XYZ file of N, CA and C in Angstrom:
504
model
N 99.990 64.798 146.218
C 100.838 65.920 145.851
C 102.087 65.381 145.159
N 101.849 65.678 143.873
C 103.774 65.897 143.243
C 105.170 65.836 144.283
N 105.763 65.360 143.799
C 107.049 65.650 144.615
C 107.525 66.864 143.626
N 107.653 67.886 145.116
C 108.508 69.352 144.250
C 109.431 69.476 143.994
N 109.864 70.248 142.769
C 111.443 70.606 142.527
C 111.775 71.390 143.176
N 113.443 70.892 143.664
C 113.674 71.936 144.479
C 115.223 72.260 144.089
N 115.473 73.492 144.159
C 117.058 73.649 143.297
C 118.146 73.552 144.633
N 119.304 73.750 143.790
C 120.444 72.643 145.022
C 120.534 73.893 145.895
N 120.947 73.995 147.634
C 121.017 75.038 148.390
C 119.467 75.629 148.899
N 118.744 74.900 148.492
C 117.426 75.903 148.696
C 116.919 74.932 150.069
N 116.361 75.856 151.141
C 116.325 75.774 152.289
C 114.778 74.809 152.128
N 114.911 73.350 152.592
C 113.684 72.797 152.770
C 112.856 72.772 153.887
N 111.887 72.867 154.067
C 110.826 72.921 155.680
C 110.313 71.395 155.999
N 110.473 71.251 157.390
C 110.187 70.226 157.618
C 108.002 70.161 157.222
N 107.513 71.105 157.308
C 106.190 70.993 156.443
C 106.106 70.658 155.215
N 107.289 71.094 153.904
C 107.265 70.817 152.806
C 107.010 69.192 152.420
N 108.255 68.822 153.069
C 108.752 67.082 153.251
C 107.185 66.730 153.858
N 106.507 66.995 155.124
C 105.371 66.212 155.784
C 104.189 66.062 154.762
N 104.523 67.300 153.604
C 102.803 67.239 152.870
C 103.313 66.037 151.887
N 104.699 65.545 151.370
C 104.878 64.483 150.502
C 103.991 63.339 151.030
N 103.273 62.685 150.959
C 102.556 61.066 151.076
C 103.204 60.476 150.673
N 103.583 59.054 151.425
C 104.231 58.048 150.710
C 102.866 57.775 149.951
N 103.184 56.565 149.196
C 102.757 55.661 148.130
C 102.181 54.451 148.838
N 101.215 54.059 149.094
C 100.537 52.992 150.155
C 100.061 52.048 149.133
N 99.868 50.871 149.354
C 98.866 49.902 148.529
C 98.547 48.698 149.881
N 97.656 48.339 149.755
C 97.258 47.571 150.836
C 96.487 46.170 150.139
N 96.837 44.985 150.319
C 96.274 43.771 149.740
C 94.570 43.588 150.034
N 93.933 43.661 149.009
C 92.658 43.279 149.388
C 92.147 41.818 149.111
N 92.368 41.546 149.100
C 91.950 39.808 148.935
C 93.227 38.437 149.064
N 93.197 37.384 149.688
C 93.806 36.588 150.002
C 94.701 36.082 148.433
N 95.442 35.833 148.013
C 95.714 35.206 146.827
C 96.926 34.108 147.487
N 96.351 32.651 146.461
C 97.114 31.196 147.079
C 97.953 30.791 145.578
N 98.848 30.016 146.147
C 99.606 29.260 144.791
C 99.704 27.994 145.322
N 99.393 26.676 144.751
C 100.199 25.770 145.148
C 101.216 24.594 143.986
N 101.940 24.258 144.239
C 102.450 23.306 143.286
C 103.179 24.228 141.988
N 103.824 25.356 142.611
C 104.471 25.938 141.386
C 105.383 26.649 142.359
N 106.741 26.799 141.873
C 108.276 27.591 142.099
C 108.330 28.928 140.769
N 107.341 29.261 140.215
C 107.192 30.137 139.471
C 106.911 31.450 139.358
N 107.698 32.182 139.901
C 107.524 33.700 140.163
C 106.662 34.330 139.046
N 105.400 34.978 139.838
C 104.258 35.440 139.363
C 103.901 36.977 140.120
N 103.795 37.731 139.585
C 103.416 39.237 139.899
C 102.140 39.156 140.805
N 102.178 39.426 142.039
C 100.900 39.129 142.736
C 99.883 40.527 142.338
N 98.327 40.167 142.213
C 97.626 40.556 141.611
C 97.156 42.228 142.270
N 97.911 42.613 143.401
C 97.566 43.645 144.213
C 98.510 44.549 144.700
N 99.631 44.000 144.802
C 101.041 44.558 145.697
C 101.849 44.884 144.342
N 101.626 46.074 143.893
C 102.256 46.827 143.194
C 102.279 48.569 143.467
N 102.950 49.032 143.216
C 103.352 50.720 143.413
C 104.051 51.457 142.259
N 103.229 52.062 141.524
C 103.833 53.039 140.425
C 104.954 53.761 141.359
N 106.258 54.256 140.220
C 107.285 54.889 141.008
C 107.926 55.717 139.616
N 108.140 57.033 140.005
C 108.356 58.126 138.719
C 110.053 58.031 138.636
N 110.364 58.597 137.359
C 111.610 58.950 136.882
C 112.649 59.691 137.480
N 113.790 58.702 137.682
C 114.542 59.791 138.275
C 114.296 59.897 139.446
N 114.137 58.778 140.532
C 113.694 58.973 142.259
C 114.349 58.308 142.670
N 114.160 58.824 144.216
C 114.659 57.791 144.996
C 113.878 57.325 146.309
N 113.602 55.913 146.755
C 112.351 55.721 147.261
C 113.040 54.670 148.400
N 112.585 55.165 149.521
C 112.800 54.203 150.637
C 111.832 52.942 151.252
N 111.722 51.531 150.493
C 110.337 51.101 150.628
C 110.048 50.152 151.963
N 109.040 50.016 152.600
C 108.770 49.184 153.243
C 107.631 48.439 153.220
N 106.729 47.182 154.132
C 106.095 46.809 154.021
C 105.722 45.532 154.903
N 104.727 44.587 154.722
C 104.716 43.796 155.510
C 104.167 42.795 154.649
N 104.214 41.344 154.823
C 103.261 40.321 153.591
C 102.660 39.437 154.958
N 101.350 38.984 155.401
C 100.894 38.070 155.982
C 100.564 36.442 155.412
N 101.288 35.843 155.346
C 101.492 34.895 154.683
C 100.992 33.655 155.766
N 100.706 31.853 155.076
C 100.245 31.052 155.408
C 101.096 29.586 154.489
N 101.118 29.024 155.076
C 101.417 27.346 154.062
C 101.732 26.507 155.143
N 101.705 25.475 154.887
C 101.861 24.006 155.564
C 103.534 24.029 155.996
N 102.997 23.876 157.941
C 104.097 23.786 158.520
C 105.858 23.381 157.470
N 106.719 24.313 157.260
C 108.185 23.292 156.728
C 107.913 22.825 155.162
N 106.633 23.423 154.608
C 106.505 22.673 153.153
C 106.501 23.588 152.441
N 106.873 24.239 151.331
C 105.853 24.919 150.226
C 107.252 26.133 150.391
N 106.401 26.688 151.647
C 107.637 27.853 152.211
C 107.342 29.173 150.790
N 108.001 30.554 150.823
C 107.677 31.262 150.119
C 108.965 32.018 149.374
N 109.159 32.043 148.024
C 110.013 33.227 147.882
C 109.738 33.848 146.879
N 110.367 35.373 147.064
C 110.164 36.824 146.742
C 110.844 37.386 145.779
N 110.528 38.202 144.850
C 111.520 38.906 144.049
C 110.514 39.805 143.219
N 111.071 41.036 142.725
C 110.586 42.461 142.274
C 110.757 42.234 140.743
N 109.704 43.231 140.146
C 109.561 43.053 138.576
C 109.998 45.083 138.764
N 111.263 45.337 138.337
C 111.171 47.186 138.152
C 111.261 47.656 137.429
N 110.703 49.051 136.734
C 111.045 49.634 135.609
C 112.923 49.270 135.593
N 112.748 49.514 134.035
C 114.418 49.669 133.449
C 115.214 50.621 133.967
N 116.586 50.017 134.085
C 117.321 50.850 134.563
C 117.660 50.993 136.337
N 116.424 50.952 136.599
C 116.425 50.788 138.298
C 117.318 49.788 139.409
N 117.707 50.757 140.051
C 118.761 49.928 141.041
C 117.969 49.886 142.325
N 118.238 48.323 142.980
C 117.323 48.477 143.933
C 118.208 47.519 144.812
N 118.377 47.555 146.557
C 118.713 47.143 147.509
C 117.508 46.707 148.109
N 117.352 45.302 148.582
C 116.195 44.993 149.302
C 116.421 44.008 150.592
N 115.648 43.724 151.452
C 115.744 42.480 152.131
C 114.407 42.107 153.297
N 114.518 40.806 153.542
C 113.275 40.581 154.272
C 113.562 40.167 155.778
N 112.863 40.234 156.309
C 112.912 39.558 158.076
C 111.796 39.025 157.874
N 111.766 37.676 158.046
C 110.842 36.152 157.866
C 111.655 34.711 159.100
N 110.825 33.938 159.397
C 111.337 32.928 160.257
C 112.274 32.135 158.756
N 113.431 31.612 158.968
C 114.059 30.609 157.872
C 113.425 29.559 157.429
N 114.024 29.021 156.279
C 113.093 27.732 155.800
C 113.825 26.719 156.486
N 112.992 25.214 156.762
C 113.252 24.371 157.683
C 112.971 24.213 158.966
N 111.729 24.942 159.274
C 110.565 24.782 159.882
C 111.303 25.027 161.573
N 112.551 25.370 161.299
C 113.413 26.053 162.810
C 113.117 26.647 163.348
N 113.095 27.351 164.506
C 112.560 28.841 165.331
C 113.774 29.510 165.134
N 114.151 29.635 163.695
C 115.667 30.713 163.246
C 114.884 31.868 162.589
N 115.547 32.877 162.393
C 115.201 34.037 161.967
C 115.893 33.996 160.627
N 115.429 34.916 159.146
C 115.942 34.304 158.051
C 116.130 36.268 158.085
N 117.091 37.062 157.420
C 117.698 38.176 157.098
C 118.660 38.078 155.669
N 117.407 38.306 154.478
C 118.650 38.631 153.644
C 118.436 39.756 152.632
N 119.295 40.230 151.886
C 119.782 41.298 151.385
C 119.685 40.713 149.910
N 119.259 41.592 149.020
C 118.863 40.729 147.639
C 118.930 41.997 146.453
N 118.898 41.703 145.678
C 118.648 42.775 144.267
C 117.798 42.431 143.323
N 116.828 42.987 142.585
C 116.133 42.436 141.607
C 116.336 41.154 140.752
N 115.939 40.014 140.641
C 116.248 38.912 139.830
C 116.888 38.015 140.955
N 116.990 38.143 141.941
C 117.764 37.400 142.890
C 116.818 37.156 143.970
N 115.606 36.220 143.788
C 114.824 35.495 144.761
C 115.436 35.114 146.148
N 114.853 35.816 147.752
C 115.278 35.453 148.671
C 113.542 34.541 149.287
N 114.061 33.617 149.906
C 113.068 32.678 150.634
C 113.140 32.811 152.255
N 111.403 32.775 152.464
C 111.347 32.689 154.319
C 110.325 31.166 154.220
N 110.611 30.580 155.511
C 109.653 29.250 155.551
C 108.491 30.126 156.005
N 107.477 28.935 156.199
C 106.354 28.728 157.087
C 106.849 28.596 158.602
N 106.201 29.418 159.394
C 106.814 29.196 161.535
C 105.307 29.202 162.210
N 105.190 29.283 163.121
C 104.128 29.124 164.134
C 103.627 27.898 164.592
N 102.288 27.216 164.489
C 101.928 26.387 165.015
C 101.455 25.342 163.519
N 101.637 25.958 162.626
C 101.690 25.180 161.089
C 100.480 25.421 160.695
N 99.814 24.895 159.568
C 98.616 24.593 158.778
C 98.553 25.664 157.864
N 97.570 25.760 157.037
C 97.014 26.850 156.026
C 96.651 28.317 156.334
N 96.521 27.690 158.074
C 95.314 28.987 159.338
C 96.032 29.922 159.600
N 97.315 29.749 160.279
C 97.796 30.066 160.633
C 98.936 30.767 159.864
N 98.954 32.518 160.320
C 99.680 33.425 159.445
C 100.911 33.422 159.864
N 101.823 34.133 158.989
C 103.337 34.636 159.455
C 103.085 35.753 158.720
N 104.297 36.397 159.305
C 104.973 37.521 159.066
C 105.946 37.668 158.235
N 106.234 38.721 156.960
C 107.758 38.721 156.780
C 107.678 40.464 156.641
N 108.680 40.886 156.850
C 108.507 42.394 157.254
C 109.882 42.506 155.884
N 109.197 43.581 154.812
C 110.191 43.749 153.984
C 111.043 45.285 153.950
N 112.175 45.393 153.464
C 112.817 47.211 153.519
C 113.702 46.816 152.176
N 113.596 48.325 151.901
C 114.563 48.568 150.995
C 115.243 49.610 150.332
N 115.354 49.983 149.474
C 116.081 51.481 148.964
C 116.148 51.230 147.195
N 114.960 51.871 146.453
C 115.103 52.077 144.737
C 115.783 53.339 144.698
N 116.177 53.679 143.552
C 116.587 54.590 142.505
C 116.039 54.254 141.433
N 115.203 55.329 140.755
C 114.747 55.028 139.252
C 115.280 55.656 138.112
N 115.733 55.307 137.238
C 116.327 56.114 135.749
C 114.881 55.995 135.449
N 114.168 55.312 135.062
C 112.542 55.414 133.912
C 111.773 55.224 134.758
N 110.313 55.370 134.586
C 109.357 55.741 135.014
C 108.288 53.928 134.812
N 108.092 53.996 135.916
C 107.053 52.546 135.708
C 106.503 51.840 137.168
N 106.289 50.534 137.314
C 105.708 49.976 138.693
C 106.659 48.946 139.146
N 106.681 49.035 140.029
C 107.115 48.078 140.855
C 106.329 46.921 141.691
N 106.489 45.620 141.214
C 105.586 44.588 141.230
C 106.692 43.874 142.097
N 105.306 42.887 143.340
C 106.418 41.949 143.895
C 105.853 40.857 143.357
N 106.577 40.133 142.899
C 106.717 38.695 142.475
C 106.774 37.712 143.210
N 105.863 36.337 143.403
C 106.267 35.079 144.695
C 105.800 33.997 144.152
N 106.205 33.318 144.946
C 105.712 31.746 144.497
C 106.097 30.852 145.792
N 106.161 29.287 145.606
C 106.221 28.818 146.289
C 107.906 28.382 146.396
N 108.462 28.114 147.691
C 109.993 27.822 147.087
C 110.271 26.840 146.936
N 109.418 25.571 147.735
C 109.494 24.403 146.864
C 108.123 23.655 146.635
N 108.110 23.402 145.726
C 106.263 23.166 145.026
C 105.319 21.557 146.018
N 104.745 22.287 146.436
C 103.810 21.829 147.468
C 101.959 21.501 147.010
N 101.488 20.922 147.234
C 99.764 20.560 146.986
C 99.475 21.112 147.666
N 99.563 21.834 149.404
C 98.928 22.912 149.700
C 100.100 23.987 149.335
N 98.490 25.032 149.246
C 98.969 26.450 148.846
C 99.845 26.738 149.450
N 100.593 27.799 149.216
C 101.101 28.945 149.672
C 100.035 30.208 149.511
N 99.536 31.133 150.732
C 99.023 31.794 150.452
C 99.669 33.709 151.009
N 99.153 34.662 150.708
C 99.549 35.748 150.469
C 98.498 36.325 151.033
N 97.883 36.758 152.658
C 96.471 37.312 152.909
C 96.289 38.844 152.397
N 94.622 39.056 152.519
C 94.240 40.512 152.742
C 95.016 41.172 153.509
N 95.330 42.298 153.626
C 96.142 43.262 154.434
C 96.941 43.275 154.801
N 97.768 42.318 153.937
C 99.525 42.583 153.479
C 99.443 43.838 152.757
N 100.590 44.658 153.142
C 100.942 46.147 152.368
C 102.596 46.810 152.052
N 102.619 47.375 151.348
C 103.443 48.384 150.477
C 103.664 49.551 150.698
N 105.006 49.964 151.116
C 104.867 51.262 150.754
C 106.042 52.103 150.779
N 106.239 53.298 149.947
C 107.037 53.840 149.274
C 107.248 55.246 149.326
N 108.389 55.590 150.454
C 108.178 57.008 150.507
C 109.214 58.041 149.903
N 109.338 58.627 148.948
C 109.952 59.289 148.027
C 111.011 60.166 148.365
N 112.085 59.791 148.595
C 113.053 60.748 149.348
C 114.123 61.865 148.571
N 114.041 61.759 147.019
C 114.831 62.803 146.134
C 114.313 62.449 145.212
């Protein structure tokens, strides 16, 4: 369903708002990088987003790389014009049991390490939020790579997801 117009003063229903759907995308296949710091549009985790919105996003990435090596960082490709507030909750890089929290804007790559028990096998978590505004109409792509270039991958699993729920 469209997001409806609605003129200023006009009484909204909490049914109106429930029939909006966010915007979901869900990763279907594992995708790896290794030996590159080169922010690349991952081949799945993208979300068209219309003109003139405003979108509250969240999401999750299940991620993998060699204990303290490789490590991962993030950054958004957005239509023009778009202002965007973002940030991630990921373990820090330097293979610590620290928690990494940061706050970022388009073009401004934030990094989480590799945590758990290490290897390729073994997943993490980084739990992402944020807040767009769009002037033009286009997709919103997340961009990653490795944060420092490693021979094993960095990888990005199946059923990491996106999503985008349209709030004006």
């Amino acid at each position: 369903m469209a997001y409806p117009p609605w003129a200023a003063g006009q009484r909204i229903l909490g049914a109106q708002l429930a029939a909006i759907p966010p915007i979901t995308v869900i990763k279907s296949l594992d995708t790896a990088r290794a030996n590159t710091t080169t922010l690349t549009a991952d081949p799945h985790l993208s979300l068209p987003l219309e003109a003139g919105a405003a979108y509250l996003l969240d999401g999750c990435l299940y991620y993998a790389g060699e204990y303290n090596q490789g490590g991962l960082q993030l950054d958004w490709a957005v239509p023009s014009g778009t202002a965007m507030r973002w940030s991630i909750g990921a373990p820090a890089l330097g293979g610590q049991a620290a928690y990494a929290s940061h706050s970022s804007i388009p073009g401004q790559p934030v990094a989480a390490g590799t945590y758990g028990i290490g290897g390729p096998n073994s997943l993490t978590s980084c739990r992402l939020t944020g807040h767009i505004v769009t002037v033009a109409a286009g997709t919103l792509q997340l961009r990653w790579a490795q944060y420092a270039a490693h021979g094993t991958g960095t990888t990005i699993a199946a059923s990491s997801w996106l999503r985008a729920q349209r709030i004006a």
